[in-house]
mmCIF file of N, CA and C and ligand atoms in Angstrom:
data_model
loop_
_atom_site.group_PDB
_atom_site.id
_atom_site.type_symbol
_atom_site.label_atom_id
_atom_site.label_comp_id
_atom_site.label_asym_id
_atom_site.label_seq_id
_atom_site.Cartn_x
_atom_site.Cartn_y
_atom_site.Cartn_z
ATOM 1 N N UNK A 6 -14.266 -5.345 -8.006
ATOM 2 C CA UNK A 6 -13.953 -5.330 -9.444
ATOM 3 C C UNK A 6 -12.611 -6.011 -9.681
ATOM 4 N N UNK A 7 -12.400 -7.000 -10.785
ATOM 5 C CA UNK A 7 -11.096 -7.651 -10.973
ATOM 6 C C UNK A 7 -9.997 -6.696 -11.284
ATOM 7 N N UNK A 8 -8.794 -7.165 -10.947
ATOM 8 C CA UNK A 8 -7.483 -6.639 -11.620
ATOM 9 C C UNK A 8 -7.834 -6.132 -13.011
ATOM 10 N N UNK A 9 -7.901 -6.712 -13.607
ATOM 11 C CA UNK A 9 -7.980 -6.693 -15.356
ATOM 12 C C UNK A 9 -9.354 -5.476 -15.492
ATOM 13 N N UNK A 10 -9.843 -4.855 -15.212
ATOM 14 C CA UNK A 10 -11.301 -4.556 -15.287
ATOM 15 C C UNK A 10 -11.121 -2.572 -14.776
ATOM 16 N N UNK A 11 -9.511 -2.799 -13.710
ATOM 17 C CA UNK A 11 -9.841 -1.217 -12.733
ATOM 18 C C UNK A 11 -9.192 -0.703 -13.773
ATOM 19 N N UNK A 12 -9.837 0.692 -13.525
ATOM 20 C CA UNK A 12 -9.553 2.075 -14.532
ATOM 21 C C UNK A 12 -7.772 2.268 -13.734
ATOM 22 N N UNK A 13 -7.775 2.354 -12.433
ATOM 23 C CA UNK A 13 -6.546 2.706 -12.332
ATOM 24 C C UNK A 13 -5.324 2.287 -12.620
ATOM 25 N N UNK A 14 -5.722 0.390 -11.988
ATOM 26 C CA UNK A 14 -4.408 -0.334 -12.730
ATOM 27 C C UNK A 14 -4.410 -0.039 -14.380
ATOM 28 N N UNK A 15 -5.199 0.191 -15.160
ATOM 29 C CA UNK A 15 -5.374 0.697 -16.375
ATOM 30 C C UNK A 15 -4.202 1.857 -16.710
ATOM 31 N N UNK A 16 -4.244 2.866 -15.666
ATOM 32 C CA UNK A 16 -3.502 4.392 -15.482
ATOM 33 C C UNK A 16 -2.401 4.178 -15.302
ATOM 34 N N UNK A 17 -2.262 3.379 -14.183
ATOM 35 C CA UNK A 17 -0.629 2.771 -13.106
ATOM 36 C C UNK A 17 -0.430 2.245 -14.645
ATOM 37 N N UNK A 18 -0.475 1.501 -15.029
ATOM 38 C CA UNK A 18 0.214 0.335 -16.445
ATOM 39 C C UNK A 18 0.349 1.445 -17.172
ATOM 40 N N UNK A 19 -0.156 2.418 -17.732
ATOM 41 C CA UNK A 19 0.127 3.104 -18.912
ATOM 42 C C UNK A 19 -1.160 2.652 -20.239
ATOM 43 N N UNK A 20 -2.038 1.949 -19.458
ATOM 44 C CA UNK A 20 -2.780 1.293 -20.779
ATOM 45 C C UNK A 20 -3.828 2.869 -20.955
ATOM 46 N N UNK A 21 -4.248 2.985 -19.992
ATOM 47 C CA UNK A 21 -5.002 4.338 -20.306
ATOM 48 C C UNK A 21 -3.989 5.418 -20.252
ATOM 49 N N UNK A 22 -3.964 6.600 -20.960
ATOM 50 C CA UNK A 22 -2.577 7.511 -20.681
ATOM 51 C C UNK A 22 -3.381 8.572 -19.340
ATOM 52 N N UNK A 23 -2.656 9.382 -18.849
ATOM 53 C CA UNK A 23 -2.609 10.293 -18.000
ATOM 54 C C UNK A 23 -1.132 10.537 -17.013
ATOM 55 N N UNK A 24 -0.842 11.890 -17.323
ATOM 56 C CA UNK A 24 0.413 11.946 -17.135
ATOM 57 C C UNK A 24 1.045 11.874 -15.371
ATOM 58 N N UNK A 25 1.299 11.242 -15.021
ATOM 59 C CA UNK A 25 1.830 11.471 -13.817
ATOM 60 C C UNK A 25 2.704 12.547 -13.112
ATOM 61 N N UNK A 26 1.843 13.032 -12.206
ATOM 62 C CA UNK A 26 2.481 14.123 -11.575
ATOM 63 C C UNK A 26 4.039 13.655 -10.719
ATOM 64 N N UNK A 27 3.910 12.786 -10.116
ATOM 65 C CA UNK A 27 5.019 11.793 -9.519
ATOM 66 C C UNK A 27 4.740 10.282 -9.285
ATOM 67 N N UNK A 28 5.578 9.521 -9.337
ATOM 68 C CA UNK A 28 5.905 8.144 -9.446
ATOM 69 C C UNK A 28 6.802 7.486 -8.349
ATOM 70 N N UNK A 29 6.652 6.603 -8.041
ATOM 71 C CA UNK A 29 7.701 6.136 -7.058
ATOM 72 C C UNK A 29 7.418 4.376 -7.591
ATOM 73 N N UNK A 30 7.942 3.613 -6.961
ATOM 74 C CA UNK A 30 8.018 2.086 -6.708
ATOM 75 C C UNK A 30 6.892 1.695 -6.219
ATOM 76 N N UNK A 31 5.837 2.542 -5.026
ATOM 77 C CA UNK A 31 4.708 2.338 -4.564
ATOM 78 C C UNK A 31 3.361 2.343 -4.941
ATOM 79 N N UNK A 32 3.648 4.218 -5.551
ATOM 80 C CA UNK A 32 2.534 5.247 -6.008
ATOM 81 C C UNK A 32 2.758 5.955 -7.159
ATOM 82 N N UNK A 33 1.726 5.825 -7.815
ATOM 83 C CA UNK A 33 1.747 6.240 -8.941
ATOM 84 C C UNK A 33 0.404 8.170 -8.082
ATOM 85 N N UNK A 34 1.363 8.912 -8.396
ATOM 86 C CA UNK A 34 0.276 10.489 -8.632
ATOM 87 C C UNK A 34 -0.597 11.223 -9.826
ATOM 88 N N UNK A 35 -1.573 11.669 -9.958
ATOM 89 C CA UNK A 35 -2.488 11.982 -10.749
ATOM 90 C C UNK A 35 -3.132 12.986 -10.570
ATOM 91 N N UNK A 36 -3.350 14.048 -11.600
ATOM 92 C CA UNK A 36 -4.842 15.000 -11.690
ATOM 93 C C UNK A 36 -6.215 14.553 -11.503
ATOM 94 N N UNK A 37 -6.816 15.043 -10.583
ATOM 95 C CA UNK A 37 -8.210 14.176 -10.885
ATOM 96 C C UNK A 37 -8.989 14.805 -12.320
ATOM 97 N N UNK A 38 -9.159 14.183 -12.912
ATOM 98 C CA UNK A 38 -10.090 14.612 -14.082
ATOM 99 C C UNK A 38 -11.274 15.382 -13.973
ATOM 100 N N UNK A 39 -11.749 15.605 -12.859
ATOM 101 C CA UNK A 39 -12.923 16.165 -12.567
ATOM 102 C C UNK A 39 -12.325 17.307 -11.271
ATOM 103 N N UNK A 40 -11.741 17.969 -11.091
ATOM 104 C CA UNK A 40 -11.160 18.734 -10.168
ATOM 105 C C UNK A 40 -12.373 19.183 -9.349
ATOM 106 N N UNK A 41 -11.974 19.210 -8.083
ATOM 107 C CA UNK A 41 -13.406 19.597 -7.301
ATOM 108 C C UNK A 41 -12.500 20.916 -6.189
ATOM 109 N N UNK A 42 -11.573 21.187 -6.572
ATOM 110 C CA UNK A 42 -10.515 22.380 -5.893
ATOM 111 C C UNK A 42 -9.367 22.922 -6.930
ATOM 112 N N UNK A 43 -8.650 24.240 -6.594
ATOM 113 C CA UNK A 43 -7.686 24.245 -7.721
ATOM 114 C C UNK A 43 -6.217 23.382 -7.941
ATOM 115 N N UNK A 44 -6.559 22.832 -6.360
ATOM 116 C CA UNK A 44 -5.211 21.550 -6.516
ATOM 117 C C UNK A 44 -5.860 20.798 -6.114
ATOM 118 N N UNK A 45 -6.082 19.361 -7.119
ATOM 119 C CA UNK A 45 -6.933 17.742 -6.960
ATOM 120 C C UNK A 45 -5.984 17.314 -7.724
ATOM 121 N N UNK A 46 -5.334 16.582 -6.425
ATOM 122 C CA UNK A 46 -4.699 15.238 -6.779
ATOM 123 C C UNK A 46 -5.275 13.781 -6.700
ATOM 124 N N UNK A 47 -4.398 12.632 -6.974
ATOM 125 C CA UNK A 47 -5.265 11.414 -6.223
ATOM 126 C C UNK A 47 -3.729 10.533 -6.643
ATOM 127 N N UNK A 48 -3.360 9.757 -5.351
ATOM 128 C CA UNK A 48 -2.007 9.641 -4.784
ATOM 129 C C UNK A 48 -2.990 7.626 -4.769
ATOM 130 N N UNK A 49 -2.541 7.303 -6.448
ATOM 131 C CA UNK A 49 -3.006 5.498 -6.588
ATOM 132 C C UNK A 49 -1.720 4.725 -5.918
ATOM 133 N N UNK A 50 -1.867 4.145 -4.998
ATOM 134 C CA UNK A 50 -0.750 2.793 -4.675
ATOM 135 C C UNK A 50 -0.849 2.348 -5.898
ATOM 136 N N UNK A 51 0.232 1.330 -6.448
ATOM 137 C CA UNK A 51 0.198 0.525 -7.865
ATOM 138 C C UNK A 51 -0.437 -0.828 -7.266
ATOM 139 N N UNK A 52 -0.161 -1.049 -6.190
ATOM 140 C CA UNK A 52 -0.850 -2.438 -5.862
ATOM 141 C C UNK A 52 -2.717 -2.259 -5.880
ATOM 142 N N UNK A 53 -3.032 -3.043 -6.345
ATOM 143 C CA UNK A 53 -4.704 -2.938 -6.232
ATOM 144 C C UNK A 53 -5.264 -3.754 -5.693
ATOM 145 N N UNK A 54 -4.997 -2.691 -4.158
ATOM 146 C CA UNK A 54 -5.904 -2.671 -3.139
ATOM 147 C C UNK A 54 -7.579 -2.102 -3.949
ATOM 148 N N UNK A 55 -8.980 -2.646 -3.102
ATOM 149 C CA UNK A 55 -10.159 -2.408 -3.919
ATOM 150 C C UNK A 55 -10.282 -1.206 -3.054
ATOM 151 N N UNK A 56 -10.000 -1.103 -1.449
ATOM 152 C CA UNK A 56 -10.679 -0.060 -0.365
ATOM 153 C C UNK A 56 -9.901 -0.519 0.855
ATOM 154 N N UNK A 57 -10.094 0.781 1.836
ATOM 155 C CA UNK A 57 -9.948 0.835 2.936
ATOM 156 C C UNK A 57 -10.078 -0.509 3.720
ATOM 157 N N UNK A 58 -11.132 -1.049 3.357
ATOM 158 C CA UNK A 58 -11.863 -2.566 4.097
ATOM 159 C C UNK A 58 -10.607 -3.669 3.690
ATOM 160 N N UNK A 59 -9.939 -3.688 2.539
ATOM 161 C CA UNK A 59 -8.957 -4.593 2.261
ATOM 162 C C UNK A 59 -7.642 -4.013 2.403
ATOM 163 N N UNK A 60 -7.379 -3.210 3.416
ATOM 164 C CA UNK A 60 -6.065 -3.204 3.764
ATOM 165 C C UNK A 60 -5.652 -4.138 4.915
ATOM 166 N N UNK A 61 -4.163 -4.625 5.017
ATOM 167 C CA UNK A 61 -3.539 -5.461 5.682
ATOM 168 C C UNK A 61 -2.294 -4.764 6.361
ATOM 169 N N UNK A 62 -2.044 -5.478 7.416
ATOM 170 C CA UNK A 62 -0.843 -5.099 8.212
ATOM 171 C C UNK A 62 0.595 -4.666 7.570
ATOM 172 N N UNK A 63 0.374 -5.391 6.541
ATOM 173 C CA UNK A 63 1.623 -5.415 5.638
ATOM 174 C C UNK A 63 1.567 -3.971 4.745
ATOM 175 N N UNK A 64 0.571 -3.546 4.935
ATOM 176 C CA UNK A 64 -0.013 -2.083 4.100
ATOM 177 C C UNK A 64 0.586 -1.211 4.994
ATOM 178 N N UNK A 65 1.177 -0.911 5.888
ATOM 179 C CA UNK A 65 0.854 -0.284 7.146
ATOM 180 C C UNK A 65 1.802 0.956 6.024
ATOM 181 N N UNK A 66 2.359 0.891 5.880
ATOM 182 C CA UNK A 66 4.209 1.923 5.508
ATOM 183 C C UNK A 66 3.859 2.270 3.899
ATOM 184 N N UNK A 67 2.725 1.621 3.520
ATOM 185 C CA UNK A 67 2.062 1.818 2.333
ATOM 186 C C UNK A 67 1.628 3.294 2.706
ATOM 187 N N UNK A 68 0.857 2.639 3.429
ATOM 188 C CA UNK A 68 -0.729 4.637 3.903
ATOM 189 C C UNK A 68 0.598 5.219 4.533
ATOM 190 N N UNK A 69 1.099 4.968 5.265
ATOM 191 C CA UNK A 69 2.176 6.315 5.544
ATOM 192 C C UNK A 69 2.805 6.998 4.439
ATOM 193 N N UNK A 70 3.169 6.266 3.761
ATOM 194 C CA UNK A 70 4.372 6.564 2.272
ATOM 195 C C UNK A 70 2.948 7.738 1.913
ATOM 196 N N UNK A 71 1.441 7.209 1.597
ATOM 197 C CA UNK A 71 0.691 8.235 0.863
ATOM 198 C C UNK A 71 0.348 9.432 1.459
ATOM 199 N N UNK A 72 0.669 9.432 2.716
ATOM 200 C CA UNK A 72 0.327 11.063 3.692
ATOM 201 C C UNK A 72 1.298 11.433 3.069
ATOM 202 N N UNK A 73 2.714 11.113 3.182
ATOM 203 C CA UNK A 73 4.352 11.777 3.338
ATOM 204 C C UNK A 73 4.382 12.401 1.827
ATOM 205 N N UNK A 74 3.959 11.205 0.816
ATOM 206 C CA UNK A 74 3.779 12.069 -0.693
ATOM 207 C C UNK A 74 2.826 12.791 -0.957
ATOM 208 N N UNK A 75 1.794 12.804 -0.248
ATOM 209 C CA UNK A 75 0.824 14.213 -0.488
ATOM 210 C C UNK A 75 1.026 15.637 0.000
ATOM 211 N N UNK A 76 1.522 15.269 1.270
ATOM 212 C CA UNK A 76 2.345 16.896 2.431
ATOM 213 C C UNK A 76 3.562 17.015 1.911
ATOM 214 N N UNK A 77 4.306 16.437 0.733
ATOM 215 C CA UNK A 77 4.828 16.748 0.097
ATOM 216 C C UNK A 77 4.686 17.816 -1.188
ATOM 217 N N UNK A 78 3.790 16.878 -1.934
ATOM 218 C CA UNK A 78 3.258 17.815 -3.281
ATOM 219 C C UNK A 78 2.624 18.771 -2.519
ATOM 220 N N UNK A 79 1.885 18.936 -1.773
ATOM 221 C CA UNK A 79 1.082 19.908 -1.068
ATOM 222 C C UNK A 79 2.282 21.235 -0.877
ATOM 223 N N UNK A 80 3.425 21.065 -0.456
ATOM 224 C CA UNK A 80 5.271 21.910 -0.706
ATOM 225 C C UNK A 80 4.741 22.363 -1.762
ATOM 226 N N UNK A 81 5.487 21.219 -2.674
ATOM 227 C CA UNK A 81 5.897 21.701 -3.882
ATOM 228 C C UNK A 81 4.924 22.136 -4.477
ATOM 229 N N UNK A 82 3.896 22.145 -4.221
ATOM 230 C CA UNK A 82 2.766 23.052 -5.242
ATOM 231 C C UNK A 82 2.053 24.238 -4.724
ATOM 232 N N UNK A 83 2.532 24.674 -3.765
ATOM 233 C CA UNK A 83 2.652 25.684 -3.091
ATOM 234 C C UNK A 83 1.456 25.908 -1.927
ATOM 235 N N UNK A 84 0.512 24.994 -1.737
ATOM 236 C CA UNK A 84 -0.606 25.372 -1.234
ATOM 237 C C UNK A 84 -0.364 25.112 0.524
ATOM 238 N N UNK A 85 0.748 24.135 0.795
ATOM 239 C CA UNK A 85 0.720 23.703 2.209
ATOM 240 C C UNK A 85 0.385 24.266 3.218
ATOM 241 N N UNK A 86 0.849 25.659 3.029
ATOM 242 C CA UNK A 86 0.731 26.586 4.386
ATOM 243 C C UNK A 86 -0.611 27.056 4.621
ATOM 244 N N UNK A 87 -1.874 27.152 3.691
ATOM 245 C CA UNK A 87 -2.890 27.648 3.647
ATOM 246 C C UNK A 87 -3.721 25.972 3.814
ATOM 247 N N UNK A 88 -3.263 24.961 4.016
ATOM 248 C CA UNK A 88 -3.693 23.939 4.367
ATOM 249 C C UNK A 88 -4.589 23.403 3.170
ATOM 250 N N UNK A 89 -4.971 22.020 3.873
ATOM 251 C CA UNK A 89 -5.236 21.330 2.334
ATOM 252 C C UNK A 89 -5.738 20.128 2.945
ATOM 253 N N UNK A 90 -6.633 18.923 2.409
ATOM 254 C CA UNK A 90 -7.325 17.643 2.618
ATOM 255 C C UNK A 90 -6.670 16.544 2.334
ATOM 256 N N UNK A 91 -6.515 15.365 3.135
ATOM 257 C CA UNK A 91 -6.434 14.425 1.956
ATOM 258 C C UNK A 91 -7.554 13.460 2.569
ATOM 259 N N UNK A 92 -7.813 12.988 1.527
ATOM 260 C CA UNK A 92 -9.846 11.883 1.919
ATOM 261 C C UNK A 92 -9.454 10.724 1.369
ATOM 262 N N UNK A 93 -9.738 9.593 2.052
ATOM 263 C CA UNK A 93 -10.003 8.586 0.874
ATOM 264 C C UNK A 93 -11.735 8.155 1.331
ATOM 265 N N UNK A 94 -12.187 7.974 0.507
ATOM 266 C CA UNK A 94 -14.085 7.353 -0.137
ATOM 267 C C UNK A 94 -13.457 5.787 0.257
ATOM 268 N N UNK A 95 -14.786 5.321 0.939
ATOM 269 C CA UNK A 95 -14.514 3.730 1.185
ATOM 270 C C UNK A 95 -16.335 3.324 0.822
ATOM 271 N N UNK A 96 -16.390 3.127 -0.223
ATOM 272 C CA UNK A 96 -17.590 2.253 -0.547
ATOM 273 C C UNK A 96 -18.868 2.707 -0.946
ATOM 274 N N UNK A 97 -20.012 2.669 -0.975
ATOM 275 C CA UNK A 97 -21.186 3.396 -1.368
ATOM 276 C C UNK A 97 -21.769 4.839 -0.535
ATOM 277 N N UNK A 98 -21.719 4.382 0.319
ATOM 278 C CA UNK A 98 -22.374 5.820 1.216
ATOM 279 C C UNK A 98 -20.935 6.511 1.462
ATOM 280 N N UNK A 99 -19.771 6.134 0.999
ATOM 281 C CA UNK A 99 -18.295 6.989 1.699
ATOM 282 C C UNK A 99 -18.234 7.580 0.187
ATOM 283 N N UNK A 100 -18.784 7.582 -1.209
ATOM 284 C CA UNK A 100 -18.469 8.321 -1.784
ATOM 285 C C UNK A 100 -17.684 7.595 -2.951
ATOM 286 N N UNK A 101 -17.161 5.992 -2.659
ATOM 287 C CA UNK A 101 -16.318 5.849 -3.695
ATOM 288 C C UNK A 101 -16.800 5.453 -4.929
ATOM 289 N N UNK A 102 -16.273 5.649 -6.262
ATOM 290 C CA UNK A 102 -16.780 5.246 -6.991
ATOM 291 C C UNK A 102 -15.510 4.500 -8.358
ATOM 292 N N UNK A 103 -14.712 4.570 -7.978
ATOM 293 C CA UNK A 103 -13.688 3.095 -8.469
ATOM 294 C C UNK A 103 -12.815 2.509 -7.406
ATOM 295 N N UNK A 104 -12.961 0.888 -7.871
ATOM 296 C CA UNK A 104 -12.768 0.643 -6.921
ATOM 297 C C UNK A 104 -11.659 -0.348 -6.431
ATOM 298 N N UNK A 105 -10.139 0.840 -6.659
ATOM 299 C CA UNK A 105 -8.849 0.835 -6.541
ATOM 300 C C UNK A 105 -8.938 1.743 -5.319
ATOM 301 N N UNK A 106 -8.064 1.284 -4.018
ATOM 302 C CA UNK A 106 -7.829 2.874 -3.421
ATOM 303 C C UNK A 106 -7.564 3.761 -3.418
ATOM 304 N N UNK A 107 -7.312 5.214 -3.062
ATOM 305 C CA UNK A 107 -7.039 6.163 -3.745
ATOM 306 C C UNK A 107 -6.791 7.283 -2.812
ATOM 307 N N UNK A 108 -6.371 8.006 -2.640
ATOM 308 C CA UNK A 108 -6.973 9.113 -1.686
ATOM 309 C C UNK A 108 -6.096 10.399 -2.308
ATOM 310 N N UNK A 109 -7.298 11.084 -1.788
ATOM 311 C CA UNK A 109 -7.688 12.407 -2.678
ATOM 312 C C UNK A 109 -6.569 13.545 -1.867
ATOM 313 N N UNK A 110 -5.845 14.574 -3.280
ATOM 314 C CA UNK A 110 -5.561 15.278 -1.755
ATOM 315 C C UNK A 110 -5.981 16.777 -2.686
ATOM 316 N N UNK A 111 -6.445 17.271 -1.972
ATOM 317 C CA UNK A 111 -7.566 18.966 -2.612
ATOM 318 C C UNK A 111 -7.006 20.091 -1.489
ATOM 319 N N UNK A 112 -6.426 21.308 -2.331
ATOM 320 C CA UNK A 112 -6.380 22.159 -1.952
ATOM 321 C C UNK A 112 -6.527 23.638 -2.664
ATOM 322 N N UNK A 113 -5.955 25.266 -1.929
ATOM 323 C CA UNK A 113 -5.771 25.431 -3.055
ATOM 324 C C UNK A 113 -7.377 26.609 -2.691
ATOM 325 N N UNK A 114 -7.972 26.312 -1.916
ATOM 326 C CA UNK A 114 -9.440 26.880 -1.123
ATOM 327 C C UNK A 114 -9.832 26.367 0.315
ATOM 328 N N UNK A 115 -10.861 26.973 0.292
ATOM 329 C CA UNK A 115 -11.345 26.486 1.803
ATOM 330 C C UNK A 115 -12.488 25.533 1.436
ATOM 331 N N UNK A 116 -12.185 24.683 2.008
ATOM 332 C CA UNK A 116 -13.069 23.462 2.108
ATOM 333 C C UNK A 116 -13.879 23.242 3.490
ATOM 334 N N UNK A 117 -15.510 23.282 3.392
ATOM 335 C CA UNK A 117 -16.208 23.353 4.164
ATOM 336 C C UNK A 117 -16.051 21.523 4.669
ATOM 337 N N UNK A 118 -16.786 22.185 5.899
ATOM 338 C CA UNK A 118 -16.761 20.888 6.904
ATOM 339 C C UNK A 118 -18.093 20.876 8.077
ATOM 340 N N UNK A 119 -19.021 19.756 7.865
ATOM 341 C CA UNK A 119 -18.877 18.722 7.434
ATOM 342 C C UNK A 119 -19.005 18.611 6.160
ATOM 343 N N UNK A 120 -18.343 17.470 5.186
ATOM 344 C CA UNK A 120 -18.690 17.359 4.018
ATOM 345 C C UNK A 120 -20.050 16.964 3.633
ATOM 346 N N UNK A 121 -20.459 17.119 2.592
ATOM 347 C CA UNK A 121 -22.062 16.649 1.863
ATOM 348 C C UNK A 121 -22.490 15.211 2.220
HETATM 349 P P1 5GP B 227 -13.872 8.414 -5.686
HETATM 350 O O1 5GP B 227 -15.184 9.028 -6.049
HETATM 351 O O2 5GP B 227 -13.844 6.928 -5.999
HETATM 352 O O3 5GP B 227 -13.379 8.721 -4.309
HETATM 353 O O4 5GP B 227 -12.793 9.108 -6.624
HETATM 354 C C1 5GP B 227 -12.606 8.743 -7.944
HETATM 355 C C2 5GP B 227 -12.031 9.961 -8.614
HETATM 356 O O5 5GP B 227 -11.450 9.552 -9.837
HETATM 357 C C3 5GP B 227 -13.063 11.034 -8.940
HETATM 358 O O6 5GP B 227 -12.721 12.237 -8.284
HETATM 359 C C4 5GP B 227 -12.999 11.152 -10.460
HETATM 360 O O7 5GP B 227 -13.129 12.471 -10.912
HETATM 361 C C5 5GP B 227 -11.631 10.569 -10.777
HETATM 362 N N1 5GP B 227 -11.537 9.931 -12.073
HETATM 363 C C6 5GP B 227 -12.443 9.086 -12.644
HETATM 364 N N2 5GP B 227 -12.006 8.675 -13.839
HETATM 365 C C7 5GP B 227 -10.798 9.270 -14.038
HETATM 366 C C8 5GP B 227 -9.857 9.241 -15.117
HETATM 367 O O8 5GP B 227 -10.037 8.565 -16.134
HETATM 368 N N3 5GP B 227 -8.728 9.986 -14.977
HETATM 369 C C9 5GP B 227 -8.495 10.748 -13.858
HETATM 370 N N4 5GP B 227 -7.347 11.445 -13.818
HETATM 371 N N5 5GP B 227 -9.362 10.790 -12.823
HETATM 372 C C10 5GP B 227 -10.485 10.069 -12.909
HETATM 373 ZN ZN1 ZN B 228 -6.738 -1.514 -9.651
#
């Protein structure tokens, strides 16, 4: 899907509103709209990457930065110690369905395993 077209760069820009939980230079943080736990986040890089499949070497400190800010909020929102997910969906059978990267971080309950 083009630049001009993703819901998220939409979010990251401010063109669609939704309030950001935290922000940095990298990542923009978010509620998922559809909560599937009592803590659903989704931790958007601002760069639009489409998926997993189009990451580059140069990404590398990118995906780290998004663990470090999720086991973060995961702190500050109190759920860390009772543990918690973070997923990212890569493509049709992985679940994704926009297609900015994203990864999910859900806690907050027990989350069965394997997933659906
Ligand atoms: P995926 O299925 O691609 O891994 O995850 C996309 C996620 O984005 C879903 O969990 C869905 O609920 C969430 N989502 C879709 N549209 C919006 C929206 O407009 N705002 C927010 N905050 N989340 C959204
Ligand atoms: Zn995008």
């Amino acid at each position: 899907m083009a630049k001009e077209e993703c819901l998220f760069c939409k979010i990251i820009s401010g063109e669609i509103p939704a309030p950001p939980v935290y922000e940095d230079e990298q990542v923009v943080v978010i509620r998922d709209i559809s909560p599937q736990a009592p803590h659903h986040f989704l931790v958007l890089p601002r760069e639009h990457i489409v998926s997993a499949l189009n990451l580059e070497e140069r990404h590398d400190a990118l995906v780290g930065h998004v663990f470090r800010v999720a086991a973060r909020l995961a702190r500050e929102q109190g759920f860390a110690d009772s543990g918690f997910r973070i997923v990212n969906n890569c493509g049709r059978d992985g679940g994704q369905t926009v297609g900015h990267i994203h990864f999910h971080l859900l806690g907050g309950r027990s989350l069965e395993w394997p997933p659906g």
